[in-house]
Coordinates of C-alpha atoms in Angstrom, one line a residue:
X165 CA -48.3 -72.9 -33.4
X166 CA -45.6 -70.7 -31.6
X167 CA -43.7 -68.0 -32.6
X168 CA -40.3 -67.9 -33.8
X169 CA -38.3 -65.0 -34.6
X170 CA -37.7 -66.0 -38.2
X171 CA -41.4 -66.1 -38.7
X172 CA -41.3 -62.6 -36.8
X173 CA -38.8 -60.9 -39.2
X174 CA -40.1 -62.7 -42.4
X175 CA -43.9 -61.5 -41.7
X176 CA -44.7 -58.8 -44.1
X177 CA -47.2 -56.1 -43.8
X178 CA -50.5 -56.1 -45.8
X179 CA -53.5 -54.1 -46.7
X180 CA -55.5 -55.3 -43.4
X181 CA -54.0 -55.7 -40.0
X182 CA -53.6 -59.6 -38.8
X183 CA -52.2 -61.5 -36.3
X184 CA -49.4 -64.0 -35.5
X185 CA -50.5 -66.2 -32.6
X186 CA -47.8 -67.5 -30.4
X187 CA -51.1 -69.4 -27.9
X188 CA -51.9 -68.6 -24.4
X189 CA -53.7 -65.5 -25.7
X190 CA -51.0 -64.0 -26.7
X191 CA -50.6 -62.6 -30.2
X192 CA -48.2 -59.8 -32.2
X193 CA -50.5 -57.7 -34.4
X194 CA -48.8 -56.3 -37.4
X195 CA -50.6 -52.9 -39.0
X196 CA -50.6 -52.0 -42.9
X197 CA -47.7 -49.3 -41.8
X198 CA -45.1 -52.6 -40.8
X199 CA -45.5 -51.5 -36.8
X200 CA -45.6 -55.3 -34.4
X201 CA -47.8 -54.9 -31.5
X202 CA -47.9 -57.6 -28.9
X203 CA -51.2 -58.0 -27.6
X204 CA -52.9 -60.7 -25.1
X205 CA -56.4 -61.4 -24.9
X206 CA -58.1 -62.5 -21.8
X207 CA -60.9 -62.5 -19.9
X208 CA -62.0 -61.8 -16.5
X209 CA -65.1 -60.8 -14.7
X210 CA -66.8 -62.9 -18.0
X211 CA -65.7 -60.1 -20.0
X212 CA -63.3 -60.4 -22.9
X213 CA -60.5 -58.1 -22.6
X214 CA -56.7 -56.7 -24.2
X215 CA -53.5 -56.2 -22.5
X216 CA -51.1 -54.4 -24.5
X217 CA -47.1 -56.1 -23.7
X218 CA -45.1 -54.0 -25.9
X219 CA -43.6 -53.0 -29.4
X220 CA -41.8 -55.5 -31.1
X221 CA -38.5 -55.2 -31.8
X222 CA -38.6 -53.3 -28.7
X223 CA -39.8 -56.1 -26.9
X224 CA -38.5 -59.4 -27.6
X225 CA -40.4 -62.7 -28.5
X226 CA -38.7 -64.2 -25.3
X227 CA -39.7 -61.1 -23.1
X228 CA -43.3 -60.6 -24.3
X229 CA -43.5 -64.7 -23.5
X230 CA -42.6 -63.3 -19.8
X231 CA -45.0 -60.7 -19.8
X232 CA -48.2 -63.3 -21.0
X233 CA -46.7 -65.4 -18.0
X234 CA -47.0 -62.7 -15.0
X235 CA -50.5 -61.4 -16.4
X236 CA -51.7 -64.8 -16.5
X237 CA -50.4 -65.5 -12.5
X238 CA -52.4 -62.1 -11.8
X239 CA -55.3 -63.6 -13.5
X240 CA -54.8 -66.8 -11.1
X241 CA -55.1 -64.4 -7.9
X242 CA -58.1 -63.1 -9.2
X243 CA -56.2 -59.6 -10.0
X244 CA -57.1 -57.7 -13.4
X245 CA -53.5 -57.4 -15.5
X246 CA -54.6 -54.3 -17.4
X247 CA -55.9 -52.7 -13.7
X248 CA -51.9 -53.4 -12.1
X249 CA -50.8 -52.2 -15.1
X250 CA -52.7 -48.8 -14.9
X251 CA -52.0 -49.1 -11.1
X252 CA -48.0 -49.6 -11.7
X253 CA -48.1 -46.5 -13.7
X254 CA -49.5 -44.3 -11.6
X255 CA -47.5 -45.7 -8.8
X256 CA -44.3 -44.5 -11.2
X257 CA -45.7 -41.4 -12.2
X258 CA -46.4 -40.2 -8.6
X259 CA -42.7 -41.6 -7.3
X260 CA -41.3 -39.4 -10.0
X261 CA -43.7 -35.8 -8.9
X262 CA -42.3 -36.9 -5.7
X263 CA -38.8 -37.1 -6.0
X264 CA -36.7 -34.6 -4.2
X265 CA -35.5 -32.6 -7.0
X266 CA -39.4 -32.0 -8.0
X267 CA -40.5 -30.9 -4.8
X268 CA -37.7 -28.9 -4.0
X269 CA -38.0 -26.9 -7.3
X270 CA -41.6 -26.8 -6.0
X271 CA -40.6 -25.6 -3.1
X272 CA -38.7 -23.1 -4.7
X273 CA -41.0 -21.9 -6.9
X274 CA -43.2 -21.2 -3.8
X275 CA -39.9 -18.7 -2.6
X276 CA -40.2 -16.2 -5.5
X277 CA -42.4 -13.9 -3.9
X278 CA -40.5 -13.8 -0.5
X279 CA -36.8 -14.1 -1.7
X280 CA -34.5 -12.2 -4.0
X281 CA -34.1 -13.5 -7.0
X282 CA -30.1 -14.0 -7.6
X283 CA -30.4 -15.7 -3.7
X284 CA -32.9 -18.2 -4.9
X285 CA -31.1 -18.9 -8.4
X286 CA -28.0 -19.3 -5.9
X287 CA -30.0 -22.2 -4.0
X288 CA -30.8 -23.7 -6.9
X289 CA -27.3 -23.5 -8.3
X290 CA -26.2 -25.3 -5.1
X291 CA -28.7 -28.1 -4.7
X292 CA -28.0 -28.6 -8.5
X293 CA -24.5 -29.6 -8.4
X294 CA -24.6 -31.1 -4.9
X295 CA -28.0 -32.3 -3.9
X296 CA -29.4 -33.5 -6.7
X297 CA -27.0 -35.7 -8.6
X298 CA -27.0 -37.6 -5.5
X299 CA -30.9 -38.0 -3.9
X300 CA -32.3 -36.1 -6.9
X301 CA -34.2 -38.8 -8.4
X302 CA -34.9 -40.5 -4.8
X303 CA -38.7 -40.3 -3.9
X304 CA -38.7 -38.0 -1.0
X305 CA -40.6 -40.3 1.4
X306 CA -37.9 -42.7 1.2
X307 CA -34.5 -40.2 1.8
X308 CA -33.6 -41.3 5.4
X309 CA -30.8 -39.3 7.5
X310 CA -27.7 -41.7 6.5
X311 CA -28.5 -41.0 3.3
X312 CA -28.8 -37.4 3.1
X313 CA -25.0 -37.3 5.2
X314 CA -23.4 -38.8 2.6
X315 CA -24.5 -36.3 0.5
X316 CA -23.7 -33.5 2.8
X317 CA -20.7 -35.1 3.6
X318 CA -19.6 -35.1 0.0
X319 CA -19.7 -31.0 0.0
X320 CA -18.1 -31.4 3.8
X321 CA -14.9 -32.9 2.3
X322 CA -14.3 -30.4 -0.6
X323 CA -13.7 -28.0 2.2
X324 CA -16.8 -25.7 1.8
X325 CA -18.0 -26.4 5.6
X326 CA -20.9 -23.4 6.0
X327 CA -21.9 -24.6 2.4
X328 CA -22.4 -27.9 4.0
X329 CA -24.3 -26.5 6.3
X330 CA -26.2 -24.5 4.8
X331 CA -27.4 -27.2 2.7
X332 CA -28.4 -29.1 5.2
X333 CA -30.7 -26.0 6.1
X334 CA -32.0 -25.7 2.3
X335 CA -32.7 -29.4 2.3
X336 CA -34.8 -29.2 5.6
X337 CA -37.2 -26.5 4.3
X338 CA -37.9 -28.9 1.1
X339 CA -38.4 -32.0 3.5
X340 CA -40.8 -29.7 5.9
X341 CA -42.2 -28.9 2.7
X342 CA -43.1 -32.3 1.7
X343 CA -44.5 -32.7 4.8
X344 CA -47.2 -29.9 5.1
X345 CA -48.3 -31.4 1.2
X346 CA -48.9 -35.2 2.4
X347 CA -45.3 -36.3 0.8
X348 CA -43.4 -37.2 3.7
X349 CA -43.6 -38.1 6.7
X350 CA -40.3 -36.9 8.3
X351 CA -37.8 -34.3 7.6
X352 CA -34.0 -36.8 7.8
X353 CA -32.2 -33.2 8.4
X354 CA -33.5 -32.7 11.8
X355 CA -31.3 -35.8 12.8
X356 CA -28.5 -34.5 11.5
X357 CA -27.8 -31.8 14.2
X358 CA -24.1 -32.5 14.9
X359 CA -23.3 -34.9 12.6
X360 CA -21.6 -32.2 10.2
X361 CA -18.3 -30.6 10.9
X362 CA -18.9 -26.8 12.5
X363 CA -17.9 -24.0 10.9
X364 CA -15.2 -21.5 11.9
X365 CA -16.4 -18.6 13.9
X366 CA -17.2 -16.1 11.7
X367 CA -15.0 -13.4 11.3
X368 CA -17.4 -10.8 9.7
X369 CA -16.4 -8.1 7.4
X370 CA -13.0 -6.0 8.4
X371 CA -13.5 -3.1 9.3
X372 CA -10.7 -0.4 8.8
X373 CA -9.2 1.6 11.1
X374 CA -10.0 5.0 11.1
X375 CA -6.6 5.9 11.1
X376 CA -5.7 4.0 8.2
X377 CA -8.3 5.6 6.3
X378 CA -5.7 9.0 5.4
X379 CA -3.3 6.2 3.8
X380 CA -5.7 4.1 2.2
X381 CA -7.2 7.5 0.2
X382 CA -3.8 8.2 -0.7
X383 CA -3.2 5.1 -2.1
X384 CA -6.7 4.9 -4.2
X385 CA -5.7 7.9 -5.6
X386 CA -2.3 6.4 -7.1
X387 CA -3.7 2.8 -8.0
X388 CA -3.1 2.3 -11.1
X389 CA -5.5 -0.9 -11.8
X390 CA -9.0 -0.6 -14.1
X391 CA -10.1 2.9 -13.2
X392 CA -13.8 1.8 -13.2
X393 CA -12.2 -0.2 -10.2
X394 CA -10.9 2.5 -8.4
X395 CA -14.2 4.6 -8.7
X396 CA -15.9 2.1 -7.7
X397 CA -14.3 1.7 -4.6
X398 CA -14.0 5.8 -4.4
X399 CA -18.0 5.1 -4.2
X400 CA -18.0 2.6 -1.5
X401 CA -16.0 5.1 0.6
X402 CA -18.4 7.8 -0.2
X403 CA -21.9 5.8 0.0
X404 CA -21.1 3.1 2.2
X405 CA -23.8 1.3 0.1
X406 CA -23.8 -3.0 0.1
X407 CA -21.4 -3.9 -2.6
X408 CA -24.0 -5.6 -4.4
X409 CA -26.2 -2.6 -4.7
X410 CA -23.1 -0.9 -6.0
X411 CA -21.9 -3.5 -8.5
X412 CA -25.4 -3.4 -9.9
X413 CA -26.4 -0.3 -10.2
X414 CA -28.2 1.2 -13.2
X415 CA -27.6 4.5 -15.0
X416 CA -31.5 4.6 -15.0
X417 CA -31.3 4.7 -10.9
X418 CA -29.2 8.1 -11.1
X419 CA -31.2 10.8 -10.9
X420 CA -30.9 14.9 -11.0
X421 CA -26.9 14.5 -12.0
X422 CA -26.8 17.5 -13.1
X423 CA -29.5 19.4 -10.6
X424 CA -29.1 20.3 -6.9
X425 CA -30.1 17.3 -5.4
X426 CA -28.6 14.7 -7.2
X427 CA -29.4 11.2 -5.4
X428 CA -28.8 7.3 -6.5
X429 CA -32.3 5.6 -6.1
X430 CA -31.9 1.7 -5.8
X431 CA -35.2 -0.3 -6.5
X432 CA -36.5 -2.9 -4.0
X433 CA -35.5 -5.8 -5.5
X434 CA -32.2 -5.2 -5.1
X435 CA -32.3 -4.1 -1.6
X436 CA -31.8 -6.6 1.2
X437 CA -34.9 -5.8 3.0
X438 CA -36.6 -5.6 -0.2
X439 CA -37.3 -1.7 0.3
X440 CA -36.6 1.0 -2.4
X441 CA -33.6 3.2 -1.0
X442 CA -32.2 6.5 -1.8
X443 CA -28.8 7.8 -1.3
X444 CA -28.2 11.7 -1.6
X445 CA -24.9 12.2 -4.0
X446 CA -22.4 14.6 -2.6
X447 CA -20.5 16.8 -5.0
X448 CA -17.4 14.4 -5.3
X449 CA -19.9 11.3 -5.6
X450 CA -21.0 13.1 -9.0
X451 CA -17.6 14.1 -10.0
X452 CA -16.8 10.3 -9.9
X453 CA -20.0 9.7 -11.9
X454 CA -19.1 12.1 -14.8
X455 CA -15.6 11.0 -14.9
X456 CA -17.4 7.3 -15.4
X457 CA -19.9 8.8 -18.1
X458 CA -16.8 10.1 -19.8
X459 CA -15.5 6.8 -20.6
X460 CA -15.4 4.9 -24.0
X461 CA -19.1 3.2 -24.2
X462 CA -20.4 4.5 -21.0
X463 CA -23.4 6.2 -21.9
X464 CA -24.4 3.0 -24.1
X465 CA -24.3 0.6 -21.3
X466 CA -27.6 0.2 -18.7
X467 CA -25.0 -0.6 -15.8
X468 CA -22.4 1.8 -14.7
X469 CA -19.5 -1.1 -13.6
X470 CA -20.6 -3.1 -17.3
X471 CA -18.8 -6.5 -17.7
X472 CA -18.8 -10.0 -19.7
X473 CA -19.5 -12.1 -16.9
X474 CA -22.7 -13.9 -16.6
X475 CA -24.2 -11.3 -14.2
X476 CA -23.4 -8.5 -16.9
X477 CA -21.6 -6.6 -13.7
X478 CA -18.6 -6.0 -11.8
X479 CA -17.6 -9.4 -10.0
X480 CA -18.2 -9.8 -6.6
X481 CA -14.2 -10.2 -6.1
X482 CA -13.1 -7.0 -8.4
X483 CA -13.1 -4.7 -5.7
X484 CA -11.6 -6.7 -2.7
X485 CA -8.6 -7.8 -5.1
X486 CA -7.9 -4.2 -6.0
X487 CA -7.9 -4.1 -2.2
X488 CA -5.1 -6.8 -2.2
X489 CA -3.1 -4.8 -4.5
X490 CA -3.1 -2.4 -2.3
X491 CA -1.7 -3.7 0.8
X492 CA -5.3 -4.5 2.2
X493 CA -5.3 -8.3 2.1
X494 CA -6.7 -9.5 5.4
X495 CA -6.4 -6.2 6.5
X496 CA -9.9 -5.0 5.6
X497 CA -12.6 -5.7 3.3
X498 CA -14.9 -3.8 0.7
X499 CA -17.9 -4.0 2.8
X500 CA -16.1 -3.0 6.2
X501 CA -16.6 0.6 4.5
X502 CA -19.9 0.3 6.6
X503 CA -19.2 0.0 9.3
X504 CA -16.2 2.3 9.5
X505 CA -18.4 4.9 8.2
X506 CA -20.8 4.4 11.1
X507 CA -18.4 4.5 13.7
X508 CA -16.8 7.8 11.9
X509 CA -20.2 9.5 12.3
X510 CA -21.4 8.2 15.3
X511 CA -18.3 10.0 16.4
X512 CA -19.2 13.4 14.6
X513 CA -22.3 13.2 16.6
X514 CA -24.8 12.8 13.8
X515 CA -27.9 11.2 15.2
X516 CA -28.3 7.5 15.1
X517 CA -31.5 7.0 13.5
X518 CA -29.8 9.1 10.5
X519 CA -26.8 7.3 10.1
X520 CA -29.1 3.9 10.4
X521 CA -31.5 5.2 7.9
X522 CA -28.8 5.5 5.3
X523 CA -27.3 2.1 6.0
X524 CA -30.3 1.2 5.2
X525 CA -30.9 -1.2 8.1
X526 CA -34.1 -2.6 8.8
X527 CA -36.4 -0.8 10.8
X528 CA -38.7 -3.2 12.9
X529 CA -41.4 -1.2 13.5
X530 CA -43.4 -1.5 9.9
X531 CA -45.5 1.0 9.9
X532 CA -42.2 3.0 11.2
X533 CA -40.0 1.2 7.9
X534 CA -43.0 2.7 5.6
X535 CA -42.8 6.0 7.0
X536 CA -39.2 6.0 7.3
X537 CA -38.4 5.3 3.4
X538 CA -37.3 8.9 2.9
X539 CA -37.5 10.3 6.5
X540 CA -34.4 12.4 7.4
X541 CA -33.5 12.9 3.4
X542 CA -32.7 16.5 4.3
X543 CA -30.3 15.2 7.1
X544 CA -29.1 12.6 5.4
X545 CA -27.7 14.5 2.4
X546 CA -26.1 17.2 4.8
X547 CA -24.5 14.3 6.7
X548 CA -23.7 12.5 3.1
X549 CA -22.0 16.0 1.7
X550 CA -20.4 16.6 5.1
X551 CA -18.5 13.2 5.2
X552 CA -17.4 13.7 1.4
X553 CA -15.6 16.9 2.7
X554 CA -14.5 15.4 5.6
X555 CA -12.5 12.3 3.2
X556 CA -10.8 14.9 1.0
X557 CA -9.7 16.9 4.4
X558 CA -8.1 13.4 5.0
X559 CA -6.9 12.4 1.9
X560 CA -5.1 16.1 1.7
X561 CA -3.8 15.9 5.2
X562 CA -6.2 17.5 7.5
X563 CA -10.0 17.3 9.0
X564 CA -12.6 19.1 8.3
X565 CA -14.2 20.6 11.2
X566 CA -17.7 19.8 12.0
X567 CA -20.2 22.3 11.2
X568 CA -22.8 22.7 13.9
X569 CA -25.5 23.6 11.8
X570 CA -25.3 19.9 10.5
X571 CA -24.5 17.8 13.9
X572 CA -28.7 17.4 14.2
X573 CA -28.3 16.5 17.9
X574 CA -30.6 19.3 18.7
X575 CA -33.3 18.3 16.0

């Protein structure tokens, strides 16, 4: 007799499990616990066997009636239910190992020991809020090039142009990716070459002017913002380190304050080209570090710019708005310093390799870079305590003459 759902709901549990048959096969098995299995027994290959359909209430009377029905057409193509089931299963499980989110955290994964990681947490960042809630959950194989612009096109029309493309270069690596592992067969962001709107030229990083470099002391000296802010700039003057490398940096990477060669060590991982650099402290560099120690809850802090923020450091932006305080807005940036400073001693006549050395610059050669990681120190710091001088001579209204002893061209 068939099933009804009155029947279902009256049906009470007992000590032994039994089983409600509703014909065809098909049958809901209720335990000693209460639980409603629906079950179908068949056979095939002259072998008796059980398909599970589903848990009742879960499943419905009506939709396990649908299941019995597509098992039994499988049966009549001579096709084993429980077998597609398994088969349909695996089918899902590898579409979702596929997808492109999976792979391209995969992918990522596979980036830790080549690229920094704040970059690769920032590639992450990106694909998760503009990748992924889009073609996230998309099996990789089946992303085409259409697809994929709309996406791209989403981040296009918010304004952020390079983010779109760089995206677009991200999402390329993933799909070559999935190639080279058997999960794709073509990469959709090799078509989209042109179909995304160029970005400006770049402007790079203003430099200042020497000759606006007198003024621009002066006016650090007077700016009455944060004073962490305003030595923290003092030191980007002085160092002409990468403004991450400054905002970052550790009271643990300052060594010999107090000795005769005082120098600011900055680990690997936090270099660019992933190589441990030192920077010799001139005298005022250390004066600027005491006057920092001297401050409320410095010396309890790991990071000598400390804030709130989810980096636990000075922002990115701190600097370069003090700068816009100033008078500076468009005018110049934070890490223009650089290259101002390059130019300034490239002028003095300091040797080249030097002055490359301590802007830390990749060295090609790599048995060279190996060599190299504290080749010229001695030069370095006369060059580093010469240019010190040479920014108070302009911030009190003269130049320091060059002393000859120091030029190095003769080394």
């Amino acid at each position: 007799m068939a099933l009804t759902d009155t029947r279902i709901r009256n049906a009470k549990p007992t000590a032994k499990p039994y089983k409600l048959s509703d014909g065809g096969g098909m049958y809901l098995l209720i335990t000693p616990e209460g639980s409603r299995y629906w079950r179908l027994d068949y056979r095939f290959a002259d072998k008796r066997r059980t398909l599970a359909l589903g848990v009742y209430p879960t499943m419905s009377l009506a939709a396990a009636r649908v299941r019995r029905e597509d098992a039994r057409r499988l049966l009549a193509e001579g096709i084993d239910p429980n077998a597609a089931k398994k088969a349909s299963k695996r089918a899902a499980k590898l579409a979702n190992e596929n997808t492109f989110e999976a792979i391209a955290r995969e992918w990522a994964g596979n980036q830790r020991h080549r690229l920094a990681p704040r970059y690769l947490a920032l590639l992450l960042a990106r694909l998760e809020a503009d990748i992924f809630p889009h073609i996230g959950l998309r099996p990789i194989a089946e992303i085409d090039a259409p697809e994929l612009l709309d996406s791209l096109k989403a981040v296009e029309r918010r304004g952020v142009i390079e983010t779109a493309r760089r995206l677009r270069q991200v999402c390329g690596q993933v799909f070559r990716y999935a190639i080279a592992s058997g999960r794709a067969k073509h990469d959709p962001s090799s078509d989209l070459r042109g179909a995304l709107k160029a970005p400006a030229r770049p402007r790079g990083h203003n430099a200042m002017p020497l000759q606006e470099l007198p003024d621009f002391l002066k006016a650090l000296q007077l700016y009455d913002g944060d004073p962490r802010t305003r030595i923290a700039l003092h030191l980007m003057v002085l160092t002409f380190a990468r403004t991450s490398e400054l905002r970052a940096a550790k009271w643990s990477e300052i060594e010999n304050l107090d000795g005769a060669q005082p120098i600011w060590r900055v680990p690997a991982e936090r270099m660019k080209m992933k190589r441990e650099h030192i920077v010799p402290l001139a005298p005022q560099a250390v004066d600027l570090l005491r006057e920092l120690l001297a401050m409320p809850g410095a010396r309890a802090t790991a990071r000598l710019f400390p804030s709130p923020s989810s980096e636990g450091y000075m922002s990115n932006n701190t600097m370069l708005y003090a700068m816009y305080r100033m008078g500076y807005h468009k005018r110049a940036t934070v890490h223009g310093f650089r290259a101002m400073a390059s130019t300034a001693l490239n002028e003095m006549g300091f040797r080249g390799d030097v002055i490359e050395r301590q802007l830390a610059h990749q060295e090609q050669n790599a048995v060279r870079a190996a060599y190299n990681r504290a080749e010229y120190l001695a030069e370095r710091r006369a060059m580093m305590n010469h240019w010190a001088s040479h920014l108070d001579g302009l911030t009190k209204g003269n130049i320091v003459p060059f002393p000859q002893d120091e030029r190095g061209n003769n080394a």
